Short mmCIF file of C-alpha atoms and ligand atoms in Angstrom, two decimals:
data_model
loop_
_atom_site.label_atom_id
_atom_site.label_comp_id
_atom_site.label_asym_id
_atom_site.label_seq_id
_atom_site.Cartn_x
_atom_site.Cartn_y
_atom_site.Cartn_z
CA UNK A 1 -0.61 -0.21 0.02
CA UNK A 2 1.40 3.64 -1.23
CA UNK A 3 3.16 5.64 1.82
CA UNK A 4 1.44 8.97 2.56
CA UNK A 5 4.96 9.80 1.11
CA UNK A 6 4.40 7.79 -2.60
CA UNK A 7 0.79 9.76 -2.91
CA UNK A 8 2.63 12.90 -2.30
CA UNK A 9 5.46 12.16 -4.74
CA UNK A 10 3.08 10.49 -7.45
CA UNK A 11 0.71 13.75 -6.71
CA UNK A 12 3.47 15.72 -7.13
CA UNK A 13 4.74 14.49 -10.49
CA UNK A 14 0.98 14.34 -11.66
CA UNK A 15 1.17 18.02 -11.79
CA UNK A 16 4.11 18.70 -13.07
CA UNK A 17 3.37 16.59 -16.22
CA UNK A 18 -0.38 18.30 -16.05
CA UNK A 19 -0.45 21.61 -15.63
CA UNK A 20 -3.51 22.54 -16.36
CA UNK A 21 -5.26 19.94 -13.67
CA UNK A 22 -8.46 22.10 -12.37
CA UNK A 23 -7.06 23.22 -8.91
CA UNK A 24 -10.17 21.47 -6.97
CA UNK A 25 -8.59 18.19 -8.39
CA UNK A 26 -5.31 18.86 -6.62
CA UNK A 27 -6.33 20.14 -3.55
CA UNK A 28 -8.77 16.76 -2.86
CA UNK A 29 -5.89 15.07 -3.35
CA UNK A 30 -3.50 16.59 -0.97
CA UNK A 31 -6.71 17.00 1.45
CA UNK A 32 -6.86 13.13 1.46
CA UNK A 33 -3.66 13.39 2.49
CA UNK A 34 -4.18 15.49 5.34
CA UNK A 35 -7.54 14.38 6.42
CA UNK A 36 -6.80 10.42 7.79
CA UNK A 37 -4.74 7.22 6.83
CA UNK A 38 -8.16 6.67 4.02
CA UNK A 39 -9.01 3.08 6.24
CA UNK A 40 -11.93 1.71 5.15
CA UNK A 41 -14.11 3.86 6.90
CA UNK A 42 -12.42 6.41 7.07
CA UNK A 43 -15.36 9.09 6.06
CA UNK A 44 -12.65 12.20 6.04
CA UNK A 45 -10.05 10.69 3.89
CA UNK A 46 -12.95 9.73 1.31
CA UNK A 47 -14.86 12.47 1.36
CA UNK A 48 -12.08 14.30 0.06
CA UNK A 49 -11.95 11.32 -2.36
CA UNK A 50 -15.53 11.93 -3.94
CA UNK A 51 -14.62 16.22 -4.40
CA UNK A 52 -11.87 15.22 -7.13
CA UNK A 53 -15.29 14.55 -9.14
CA UNK A 54 -17.69 17.03 -9.91
CA UNK A 55 -20.60 14.83 -9.92
CA UNK A 56 -24.21 16.14 -9.74
CA UNK A 57 -24.84 14.57 -5.39
CA UNK A 58 -28.55 14.98 -5.67
CA UNK A 59 -28.14 11.03 -7.61
CA UNK A 60 -26.76 8.08 -6.07
CA UNK A 61 -25.23 6.34 -8.87
CA UNK A 62 -24.47 2.69 -7.85
CA UNK A 63 -24.13 1.63 -11.44
CA UNK A 64 -20.16 2.02 -11.91
CA UNK A 65 -19.55 -0.62 -13.16
CA UNK A 66 -21.34 -0.32 -16.48
CA UNK A 67 -19.00 2.99 -17.02
CA UNK A 68 -17.33 5.03 -14.18
CA UNK A 69 -17.23 8.89 -14.35
CA UNK A 70 -13.92 9.72 -14.68
CA UNK A 71 -11.86 11.93 -12.29
CA UNK A 72 -12.55 16.07 -13.06
CA UNK A 73 -8.42 15.86 -13.59
CA UNK A 74 -8.88 13.10 -16.12
CA UNK A 75 -11.68 14.74 -17.77
CA UNK A 76 -9.60 18.18 -18.31
CA UNK A 77 -7.04 16.71 -19.93
CA UNK A 78 -9.26 14.59 -22.20
CA UNK A 79 -11.31 18.61 -22.76
CA UNK A 80 -7.49 19.85 -23.01
CA UNK A 81 -6.39 17.53 -25.64
CA UNK A 82 -9.47 17.21 -27.39
CA UNK A 83 -9.48 21.06 -27.90
CA UNK A 84 -5.67 21.40 -28.63
CA UNK A 85 -6.06 18.29 -31.72
CA UNK A 86 -8.82 20.30 -32.95
CA UNK A 87 -6.29 23.03 -33.80
CA UNK A 88 -4.76 21.25 -36.48
CA UNK A 89 -5.36 17.67 -36.02
CA UNK A 90 -2.87 16.40 -38.48
CA UNK A 91 -0.19 17.40 -36.83
CA UNK A 92 -1.38 17.89 -32.79
CA UNK A 93 -3.35 14.81 -33.06
CA UNK A 94 -1.04 12.90 -34.98
CA UNK A 95 2.32 14.44 -34.59
CA UNK A 96 2.17 15.94 -31.03
CA UNK A 97 -0.02 13.32 -29.29
CA UNK A 98 -0.50 9.93 -30.55
CA UNK A 99 3.15 9.45 -29.91
CA UNK A 100 2.93 9.96 -26.36
CA UNK A 101 0.47 6.68 -26.44
CA UNK A 102 3.65 5.15 -25.88
CA UNK A 103 4.07 6.71 -22.38
CA UNK A 104 0.80 5.38 -21.10
CA UNK A 105 1.61 1.45 -22.81
CA UNK A 106 4.60 1.91 -20.65
CA UNK A 107 2.08 2.96 -17.30
CA UNK A 108 -0.40 0.13 -17.69
CA UNK A 109 2.29 -2.60 -18.47
CA UNK A 110 3.57 -1.81 -15.22
CA UNK A 111 0.19 -1.95 -13.89
CA UNK A 112 -0.48 -5.09 -15.31
CA UNK A 113 3.20 -6.83 -14.41
CA UNK A 114 3.80 -7.67 -18.56
CA UNK A 115 6.43 -5.92 -20.60
CA UNK A 116 5.10 -3.14 -22.70
CA UNK A 117 5.31 -5.19 -25.93
CA UNK A 118 2.57 -7.34 -24.82
CA UNK A 119 0.18 -4.26 -24.12
CA UNK A 120 -2.14 -3.49 -26.83
CA UNK A 121 -4.46 0.01 -26.16
CA UNK A 122 -7.89 -0.81 -27.31
CA UNK A 123 -11.38 1.06 -26.86
CA UNK A 124 -12.65 -1.57 -24.98
CA UNK A 125 -13.26 -4.98 -23.62
CA UNK A 126 -15.50 -5.89 -26.24
CA UNK A 127 -12.63 -4.81 -28.75
CA UNK A 128 -9.68 -6.71 -26.53
CA UNK A 129 -11.46 -9.46 -26.82
CA UNK A 130 -13.50 -9.55 -30.24
CA UNK A 131 -9.39 -9.50 -31.35
CA UNK A 132 -8.83 -12.49 -29.99
CA UNK A 133 -11.96 -14.73 -30.66
CA UNK A 134 -11.95 -13.48 -34.33
CA UNK A 135 -7.96 -13.66 -34.37
CA UNK A 136 -7.30 -16.81 -33.33
CA UNK A 137 -7.07 -19.34 -35.97
CA UNK A 138 -9.49 -22.07 -35.52
CA UNK A 139 -11.22 -24.71 -38.59
CA UNK A 140 -14.63 -26.47 -39.20
CA UNK A 141 -15.02 -28.76 -36.25
CA UNK A 142 -12.58 -27.19 -33.51
CA UNK A 143 -14.21 -26.25 -30.33
CA UNK A 144 -14.30 -23.29 -27.63
CA UNK A 145 -15.85 -23.67 -24.48
CA UNK A 146 -16.86 -20.35 -22.69
CA UNK A 147 -20.31 -20.87 -19.99
CA UNK A 148 -23.65 -19.16 -20.50
CA UNK A 149 -22.85 -16.34 -18.74
CA UNK A 150 -20.20 -14.86 -20.16
CA UNK A 151 -20.82 -11.29 -21.10
CA UNK A 152 -23.42 -11.96 -24.66
CA UNK A 153 -21.17 -9.47 -26.74
CA UNK A 154 -17.99 -12.26 -26.61
CA UNK A 155 -21.08 -14.72 -26.45
CA UNK A 156 -22.28 -13.02 -30.89
CA UNK A 157 -18.76 -12.74 -31.31
CA UNK A 158 -18.60 -16.61 -30.75
CA UNK A 159 -21.97 -16.91 -32.31
CA UNK A 160 -20.15 -15.55 -35.70
CA UNK A 161 -17.69 -17.89 -36.08
CA UNK A 162 -19.82 -20.67 -35.49
CA UNK A 163 -22.49 -19.73 -38.30
CA UNK A 164 -19.06 -18.19 -40.67
CA UNK A 165 -16.40 -20.75 -39.80
CA UNK A 166 -18.36 -24.30 -38.22
CA UNK A 167 -15.97 -23.62 -35.36
CA UNK A 168 -17.89 -25.52 -32.22
CA UNK A 169 -18.91 -23.43 -29.34
CA UNK A 170 -20.35 -25.11 -25.80
CA UNK A 171 -21.63 -23.17 -23.80
CA UNK A 172 -21.88 -24.67 -20.22
CA UNK A 173 -24.23 -23.43 -17.98
CA UNK A 174 -23.01 -24.04 -13.99
CA UNK A 175 -25.01 -23.59 -11.20
CA UNK A 176 -25.74 -19.87 -9.62
CA UNK A 177 -23.77 -18.33 -7.44
CA UNK A 178 -20.92 -21.05 -8.21
CA UNK A 179 -20.47 -23.93 -5.05
CA UNK A 180 -16.90 -24.01 -5.43
CA UNK A 181 -13.53 -23.06 -7.51
CA UNK A 182 -13.37 -26.55 -8.37
CA UNK A 183 -16.92 -27.09 -9.82
CA UNK A 184 -16.06 -24.03 -12.03
CA UNK A 185 -12.32 -25.85 -13.16
CA UNK A 186 -14.25 -29.43 -13.33
CA UNK A 187 -16.92 -28.04 -15.42
CA UNK A 188 -13.96 -27.36 -18.47
CA UNK A 189 -11.97 -29.88 -17.46
CA UNK A 190 -15.04 -32.01 -18.29
CA UNK A 191 -15.57 -30.35 -21.46
CA UNK A 192 -12.16 -30.40 -22.90
CA UNK A 193 -11.43 -32.86 -26.39
CA UNK A 194 -9.02 -32.59 -28.10
CA UNK A 195 -10.79 -30.83 -30.41
CA UNK A 196 -11.01 -27.88 -27.88
CA UNK A 197 -8.81 -24.36 -29.12
CA UNK A 198 -10.20 -21.71 -27.14
CA UNK A 199 -11.54 -21.31 -23.20
CA UNK A 200 -13.11 -17.65 -22.66
CA UNK A 201 -13.46 -16.68 -18.86
CA UNK A 202 -14.33 -13.85 -17.16
CA UNK A 203 -11.87 -13.30 -14.48
CA UNK A 204 -14.64 -11.46 -12.59
CA UNK A 205 -18.36 -12.29 -13.81
CA UNK A 206 -20.34 -8.88 -14.20
CA UNK A 207 -23.73 -10.81 -13.41
CA UNK A 208 -22.61 -12.68 -10.52
CA UNK A 209 -18.94 -10.57 -8.66
CA UNK A 210 -17.89 -14.80 -8.98
CA UNK A 211 -13.80 -14.54 -9.16
CA UNK A 212 -12.72 -17.33 -11.42
CA UNK A 213 -9.78 -19.18 -10.79
CA UNK A 214 -7.94 -18.12 -13.81
CA UNK A 215 -4.33 -19.95 -12.64
CA UNK A 216 -5.93 -23.31 -11.90
CA UNK A 217 -7.60 -22.92 -15.51
CA UNK A 218 -4.03 -22.25 -16.95
CA UNK A 219 -2.63 -25.38 -15.52
CA UNK A 220 -5.76 -26.87 -16.79
CA UNK A 221 -4.59 -26.37 -20.48
CA UNK A 222 -0.71 -26.16 -19.73
CA UNK A 223 0.28 -28.50 -22.78
CA UNK A 224 -2.70 -29.53 -24.33
CA UNK A 225 -2.45 -25.65 -26.66
CA UNK A 226 -5.22 -23.90 -25.46
CA UNK A 227 -5.65 -20.53 -26.02
CA UNK A 228 -7.62 -19.38 -22.74
CA UNK A 229 -8.79 -15.41 -23.34
CA UNK A 230 -9.74 -14.14 -19.88
CA UNK A 231 -12.61 -11.07 -20.44
CA UNK A 232 -10.86 -9.13 -17.41
CA UNK A 233 -13.39 -6.41 -18.27
CA UNK A 234 -14.13 -5.84 -14.40
CA UNK A 235 -11.31 -7.28 -12.81
CA UNK A 236 -8.81 -4.58 -13.68
CA UNK A 237 -8.03 -2.07 -11.17
CA UNK A 238 -10.78 -3.18 -9.03
CA UNK A 239 -8.63 -5.52 -6.62
CA UNK A 240 -5.18 -6.33 -6.47
CA UNK A 241 -4.22 -8.51 -9.46
CA UNK A 242 -0.59 -8.99 -12.23
CA UNK A 243 0.06 -11.35 -14.68
CA UNK A 244 2.20 -13.36 -13.46
CA UNK A 245 -0.25 -14.52 -10.29
CA UNK A 246 -2.61 -14.41 -13.10
CA UNK A 247 -0.67 -16.68 -15.53
CA UNK A 248 -2.59 -15.76 -18.65
CA UNK A 249 -1.56 -15.34 -21.71
CA UNK A 250 -4.65 -13.07 -23.20
CA UNK A 251 -6.32 -10.60 -21.14
CA UNK A 252 -8.52 -7.99 -22.27
CA UNK A 253 -10.26 -5.38 -20.03
CA UNK A 254 -11.87 -2.02 -20.27
CA UNK A 255 -10.57 0.56 -17.98
CA UNK A 256 -13.45 3.46 -18.18
CA UNK A 257 -14.74 1.09 -15.63
CA UNK A 258 -13.01 0.83 -12.24
CA UNK A 259 -9.71 2.12 -13.48
CA UNK A 260 -12.07 5.16 -14.20
CA UNK A 261 -10.48 6.52 -17.19
CA UNK A 262 -11.77 8.14 -20.23
CA UNK A 263 -15.21 6.28 -21.73
CA UNK A 264 -13.84 4.30 -24.79
CA UNK A 265 -10.83 2.94 -23.55
CA UNK A 266 -9.42 -0.69 -23.02
CA UNK A 267 -6.51 -2.77 -23.21
CA UNK A 268 -5.22 -5.94 -24.73
CA UNK A 269 -2.90 -7.78 -22.78
CA UNK A 270 -1.42 -10.53 -25.76
CA UNK A 271 1.93 -12.82 -24.40
CA UNK A 272 5.16 -11.77 -25.79
CA UNK A 273 5.30 -15.33 -28.34
CA UNK A 274 1.37 -15.18 -29.09
CA UNK A 275 1.66 -12.12 -31.15
CA UNK A 276 2.60 -12.85 -34.15
CA UNK A 277 -0.28 -15.69 -35.01
CA UNK A 278 -2.65 -13.61 -33.46
CA UNK A 279 -4.39 -11.54 -36.39
CA UNK A 280 -5.89 -8.51 -35.80
CA UNK A 281 -9.14 -7.45 -35.87
CA UNK A 282 -7.86 -4.79 -38.69
CA UNK A 283 -5.58 -5.58 -40.74
CA UNK A 284 -2.16 -4.05 -40.25
CA UNK A 285 1.18 -3.60 -41.89
CA UNK A 286 2.50 -7.10 -43.21
CA UNK A 287 5.34 -8.28 -42.72
CA UNK A 288 6.79 -5.39 -41.14
CA UNK A 289 3.91 -4.98 -38.72
CA UNK A 290 3.24 -8.71 -38.04
CA UNK A 291 5.18 -9.75 -34.51
CA UNK A 292 4.15 -5.40 -33.01
CA UNK A 293 1.72 -5.83 -30.40
CA UNK A 294 0.73 -2.11 -32.50
CA UNK A 295 -0.79 -4.37 -35.09
CA UNK A 296 -3.51 -4.00 -32.68
CA UNK A 297 -4.16 -0.37 -32.85
CA UNK A 298 -4.30 0.31 -36.36
CA UNK A 299 -7.70 1.21 -36.58
CA UNK A 300 -7.74 4.66 -38.41
CA UNK A 301 -8.54 7.90 -37.02
CA UNK A 302 -9.12 7.87 -33.98
CA UNK A 303 -8.83 10.34 -30.89
CA UNK A 304 -6.01 10.80 -29.09
CA UNK A 305 -7.31 12.21 -26.11
CA UNK A 306 -9.22 9.50 -24.51
CA UNK A 307 -6.49 7.34 -24.80
CA UNK A 308 -3.72 9.79 -23.56
CA UNK A 309 -5.41 10.32 -20.63
CA UNK A 310 -5.76 6.95 -19.08
CA UNK A 311 -2.19 8.02 -17.88
CA UNK A 312 -3.82 11.03 -15.18
CA UNK A 313 -6.67 7.69 -14.51
CA UNK A 314 -3.28 5.55 -13.22
CA UNK A 315 -2.09 8.54 -11.45
CA UNK A 316 -5.54 8.70 -9.66
CA UNK A 317 -5.26 5.11 -8.64
CA UNK A 318 -2.12 5.05 -8.02
CA UNK A 319 -2.85 8.10 -5.53
CA UNK A 320 -4.91 6.28 -3.36
CA UNK A 321 -3.51 2.52 -4.10
CA UNK A 322 -4.95 -0.18 -4.77
CA UNK A 323 -5.24 -2.23 -1.75
CA UNK A 324 -6.71 1.04 -0.48
CA UNK A 325 -8.72 0.97 -2.87
CA UNK A 326 -10.08 -2.58 -2.73
CA UNK A 327 -10.32 -2.47 0.95
CA UNK A 328 -12.81 0.43 0.59
CA UNK A 329 -14.52 -0.86 -2.12
CA UNK A 330 -15.50 -4.52 -0.23
CA UNK A 331 -16.42 -2.20 2.65
CA UNK A 332 -18.71 -0.32 1.02
CA UNK A 333 -19.99 -3.27 0.22
CA UNK A 334 -20.66 -5.33 3.42
CA UNK A 335 -21.97 -2.19 4.87
CA UNK A 336 -25.23 -2.26 2.51
CA UNK A 337 -25.46 -6.33 1.59
CA UNK A 338 -24.75 -7.55 5.50
CA UNK A 339 -27.46 -5.33 6.71
CA UNK A 340 -29.39 -6.54 4.18
CA UNK A 341 -29.18 -10.43 4.81
CA UNK A 342 -29.23 -9.27 8.57
CA UNK A 343 -32.77 -7.58 7.76
CA UNK A 344 -34.80 -10.14 6.07
CA UNK A 345 -34.83 -13.85 4.70
CA UNK A 346 -35.66 -12.97 2.04
CA UNK A 347 -32.72 -11.33 1.27
CA UNK A 348 -30.25 -14.09 -0.32
CA UNK A 349 -27.07 -13.00 -1.76
CA UNK A 350 -25.86 -14.19 -5.05
CA UNK A 351 -22.15 -12.80 -4.19
CA UNK A 352 -19.69 -14.72 -1.58
CA UNK A 353 -19.06 -11.94 1.17
CA UNK A 354 -16.13 -13.86 1.66
CA UNK A 355 -13.15 -11.78 3.45
CA UNK A 356 -11.17 -11.20 0.90
CA UNK A 357 -13.16 -11.70 -1.38
CA UNK A 358 -15.00 -10.23 -4.87
CA UNK A 359 -14.72 -6.52 -4.84
CA UNK A 360 -17.39 -3.83 -5.14
CA UNK A 361 -19.86 -5.47 -8.03
CA UNK A 362 -22.17 -7.58 -6.21
CA UNK A 363 -25.53 -8.82 -6.54
CA UNK A 364 -29.04 -9.80 -4.35
CA UNK A 365 -31.32 -11.15 -5.06
CA UNK A 366 -35.14 -10.79 -2.90
CA UNK A 367 -37.84 -13.63 -2.90
CA UNK A 368 -41.02 -12.77 -4.51
CA UNK A 369 -39.87 -9.53 -5.44
CA UNK A 370 -39.92 -8.85 -9.22
CA UNK A 371 -35.97 -7.80 -10.04
CA UNK A 372 -36.80 -4.82 -12.56
CA UNK A 373 -39.59 -3.37 -10.70
CA UNK A 374 -37.25 -3.11 -7.72
CA UNK A 375 -34.85 -1.18 -10.16
CA UNK A 376 -37.60 1.08 -11.43
CA UNK A 377 -38.51 1.90 -7.72
CA UNK A 378 -35.18 3.03 -6.84
CA UNK A 379 -34.16 5.11 -9.59
CA UNK A 380 -38.09 6.96 -9.84
CA UNK A 381 -38.37 6.96 -6.31
CA UNK A 382 -34.98 7.68 -4.58
CA UNK A 383 -32.46 8.25 -7.19
CA UNK A 384 -30.81 5.51 -6.73
CA UNK A 385 -29.01 4.19 -10.01
CA UNK A 386 -28.78 0.04 -9.58
CA UNK A 387 -28.68 -2.42 -12.43
CA UNK A 388 -31.08 -4.95 -12.75
CA UNK A 389 -29.87 -8.49 -13.98
CA UNK A 390 -33.12 -10.87 -15.39
CA UNK A 391 -31.90 -13.82 -17.17
CA UNK A 392 -33.32 -17.36 -17.50
CA UNK A 393 -31.15 -18.66 -14.88
CA UNK A 394 -31.66 -15.90 -12.31
CA UNK A 395 -32.38 -12.47 -10.85
CA UNK A 396 -30.52 -9.90 -9.20
CA UNK A 397 -30.00 -6.68 -8.52
CA UNK A 398 -26.29 -5.67 -9.50
CA UNK A 399 -24.91 -2.55 -6.85
CA UNK A 400 -21.38 -1.45 -7.70
CA UNK A 401 -20.47 1.80 -5.69
CA UNK A 402 -16.68 3.55 -6.18
CA UNK A 403 -14.59 5.28 -4.75
CA UNK A 404 -16.59 8.68 -4.41
CA UNK A 405 -19.44 6.70 -2.85
CA UNK A 406 -20.00 7.89 1.21
CA UNK A 407 -21.52 5.51 3.53
CA UNK A 408 -24.49 7.68 3.69
CA UNK A 409 -25.60 7.22 0.08
CA UNK A 410 -24.83 3.32 0.91
CA UNK A 411 -27.17 3.88 3.70
CA UNK A 412 -29.88 5.89 1.93
CA UNK A 413 -29.34 2.90 -0.37
CA UNK A 414 -30.31 0.71 1.90
CA UNK A 415 -32.96 2.62 4.48
CA UNK A 416 -34.53 1.72 0.22
CA UNK A 417 -33.95 -1.46 -0.05
CA UNK A 418 -35.41 -2.27 3.22
CA UNK A 419 -38.85 -0.42 2.52
CA UNK A 420 -38.86 -2.21 -0.61
CA UNK A 421 -38.69 -5.83 1.34
CA UNK A 422 -41.54 -4.15 4.00
CA UNK A 423 -43.82 -2.45 2.13
CA UNK A 424 -43.40 -3.36 -1.81
CA UNK A 425 -42.29 -1.27 -4.47
CA UNK A 426 -45.60 -1.38 -6.84
C1 LIG B 1 -17.56 -9.32 -18.87
C2 LIG B 1 -18.11 -8.51 -19.67
N1 LIG B 1 -17.02 -7.88 -21.13
C3 LIG B 1 -16.88 -7.23 -21.65
C4 LIG B 1 -18.04 -6.14 -20.87
C5 LIG B 1 -17.61 -5.45 -22.28
O1 LIG B 1 -16.86 -3.71 -22.08
P1 LIG B 1 -17.37 -2.66 -22.63
O2 LIG B 1 -18.38 -2.40 -23.02
O3 LIG B 1 -16.38 -1.59 -22.37
O4 LIG B 1 -16.70 -3.11 -24.01
C6 LIG B 1 -18.83 -5.92 -20.31
C7 LIG B 1 -19.17 -4.43 -19.40
O5 LIG B 1 -19.79 -4.78 -19.38
C8 LIG B 1 -18.35 -6.73 -18.91
O6 LIG B 1 -19.06 -6.96 -17.63
#
């Protein structure tokens, strides 16, 4: 966990590199330093963190998992670069700003624990994951294994490979919640055949909050020539992790979720020895770019402002520190979830509340309650934004607070939920 000195040093460096930070943002970072140690329940510290965001505080946003607001300093750099680009795009955007993506690559690589030559900057997890889904050579009859709860856009991509290439996609239906890692790993082990070429797993399930045992899946496929794509859309910058802990060869994530980077940012990690044989979605220059991680960034004209501001989001996150951030997120989750579980036997958590498990993303179901109506009631009557999950396999309300969420906001949500359980939402 960073010390106070680290925090000050990083903030000074960042402030020096980004001369036009909004003064209030800088004050918030320094305010956070002087207001406490940043323990999960240290409201004076987190009060300062929330001041780094220019948000409408008359609403309570508990859907940061879908897409998070960025701190003001991130937004400010992006807007500054958009204006600068617009003055003379061919020079300012292409010649001045675009090359700075290399600093973003370097810093993201440090964060994930890989080489910069393995780190492609993309626009979101969908682009990253579909690069691997479409970029892996598979013949008709070759098999991919996913679960029925994998992210729908990735499922669409697999369906397209089925329709177009005759690939066979096995969709595992696992119990919700998944009882243990062993059950998860065994389901994949049982589905593997000599034709299996790809397994796609979510690092953190967007529907249940389950954190998959990535390393165990990597061990399962060792020596079998199977590519494992880890969909990390919800995991990166949510809880501590590194490439080496995971052992992953491919990892796709969005950065506009838990890193709080500008909307339309993500990364694709590809292990160095897999770059050459994994096709980009959009063609690169052959043969010179074939073995270059930048081949996944040949997407035509696009704003440099968005991806360059990832560097500021990294600075902001490092200022808090991943361990401290994760501890706060789990504290906020436990505060509402444990209260509601104690309140009524109708409340059932789909997400594990074991110490150290998962993060802020937690899903609750209330026996006998229509989750769609509950979500509409929370928003319409209480201006509390949550996510309804209503599918064939289960129903649940997804709640994703963030670092700017205050405990009184969590308590207002819990009050409203207790009222809903008591008197209904009709
Ligand atoms: C597990 C998972 N994968 C992929 C995505 C797609 O993310 P994006 O829309 O940022 O590409 C999401 C979005 O919520 C997700 O939860």
